[in-house]
């Protein structure tokens, strides 16, 4: 049986300050990828921010990977880009499940869910919650 794929995408947010800090691996997604693997998923981490990808690049990646789930993260300043990723995901294939986590969705979950493109919000520390959610989704 083929394992389900979850594609973790960092929003392609650029403001100048991020670039000064340098490039770094999205550690949160490394932890979440481990939780996804423990739940039987094939995790793929796509750091669109560090790669300086556009939303068009992200659309192509989603089409190429054909994930069962797309997950992203957001702080307040990256929320528009994160929601754009999930909106584009639903345009590609409405049956792809979408998940968002991070500081902004944790506190503004009602607003994020009202966007109409988010299936699940992971609030707070996501490692344990993500594994439980993914196990629930496959059964």
XYZ file of C-alpha atoms in Angstrom:
139
model
C 0.000 0.000 0.000
C 1.332 3.424 -0.939
C 1.870 5.802 1.953
C -0.100 9.026 1.936
C 1.943 12.166 1.304
C 1.925 15.320 3.349
C 3.622 18.367 1.868
C 4.818 20.933 4.422
C 5.292 24.360 2.801
C 6.826 27.497 4.302
C 5.054 30.611 2.987
C 7.137 32.630 0.483
C 7.250 35.759 2.620
C 10.040 38.300 2.058
C 10.516 41.560 3.888
C 14.272 42.140 3.923
C 14.686 41.311 7.600
C 14.331 37.588 6.965
C 17.053 37.685 4.339
C 19.458 39.472 6.724
C 19.021 36.688 9.284
C 20.185 34.145 6.709
C 18.861 30.834 5.509
C 17.980 28.109 7.941
C 16.107 24.856 7.861
C 12.494 25.181 9.081
C 13.022 23.243 12.315
C 9.314 23.149 13.117
C 8.671 21.228 9.913
C 11.477 18.791 10.739
C 9.689 17.927 13.995
C 6.318 17.741 12.247
C 7.772 15.559 9.490
C 8.881 13.123 12.197
C 5.371 13.095 13.637
C 3.947 12.518 10.149
C 6.362 9.657 9.524
C 5.352 8.120 12.867
C 1.727 8.309 11.680
C 2.625 6.374 8.514
C 2.833 9.310 6.108
C 5.528 10.240 3.622
C 6.502 13.785 4.684
C 7.953 16.249 2.185
C 9.311 19.592 3.411
C 9.332 22.413 0.855
C 10.977 25.602 2.102
C 9.494 28.061 -0.381
C 10.687 31.051 1.648
C 14.375 30.160 1.644
C 14.204 29.083 -1.995
C 12.589 32.440 -2.838
C 9.798 30.645 -4.661
C 6.723 32.342 -6.078
C 3.149 31.158 -5.708
C 3.384 29.884 -9.290
C 6.403 27.758 -8.282
C 4.456 26.427 -5.311
C 1.476 25.521 -7.507
C 3.795 23.537 -9.777
C 5.335 21.739 -6.799
C 1.903 20.791 -5.439
C 0.885 19.505 -8.880
C 4.130 17.503 -9.173
C 4.048 16.006 -5.658
C 0.297 15.273 -5.670
C 0.020 15.268 -1.877
C -2.933 14.012 0.108
C -2.412 16.828 2.616
C -0.791 20.269 2.405
C 0.298 21.885 5.661
C 1.696 25.348 6.223
C 2.521 27.670 9.084
C 1.887 31.337 9.736
C 2.808 34.249 11.874
C 0.645 37.316 11.365
C 2.799 38.759 8.583
C 2.896 35.476 6.639
C -0.799 34.633 6.997
C -1.862 36.072 3.604
C 0.789 33.983 1.822
C -0.048 30.884 3.867
C -3.748 31.211 3.024
C -2.869 31.785 -0.643
C -0.981 28.470 -0.629
C -4.030 26.692 0.767
C -6.404 28.464 -1.624
C -4.249 27.391 -4.571
C -4.152 23.859 -3.162
C -7.956 23.680 -3.148
C -8.049 25.021 -6.727
C -5.667 22.260 -7.819
C -7.646 19.540 -6.066
C -10.469 20.279 -3.614
C -10.034 16.853 -1.984
C -6.534 17.681 -0.709
C -6.822 18.250 3.026
C -5.305 21.509 4.258
C -3.740 22.191 7.642
C -2.341 25.401 9.106
C -0.498 25.995 12.353
C 1.670 28.632 13.927
C 1.236 31.621 16.177
C -1.401 33.481 14.160
C -3.723 30.492 13.570
C -3.340 29.444 17.204
C -4.872 32.689 18.430
C -6.966 33.698 15.397
C -8.341 30.259 14.512
C -11.894 31.540 13.886
C -10.655 34.056 11.321
C -8.413 31.488 9.642
C -11.181 28.882 9.427
C -13.572 31.463 7.940
C -11.201 31.805 4.977
C -12.851 28.713 3.525
C -9.544 27.130 2.460
C -8.435 25.647 5.801
C -9.673 22.213 6.833
C -7.786 21.976 10.139
C -5.981 24.364 12.489
C -3.263 22.930 14.702
C -3.058 25.142 17.774
C -0.045 25.448 20.059
C 2.822 22.965 19.833
C 1.997 20.816 16.853
C 4.144 17.693 17.212
C 1.694 15.621 19.279
C -1.419 17.154 17.742
C -0.203 16.551 14.179
C 0.392 12.854 14.758
C -3.044 12.423 16.368
C -4.737 14.368 13.568
C -3.021 12.374 10.822
C -3.847 9.062 12.484
C -7.476 10.169 12.695
C -7.545 11.185 9.032
C -6.334 7.793 7.777
C -8.796 5.729 9.819
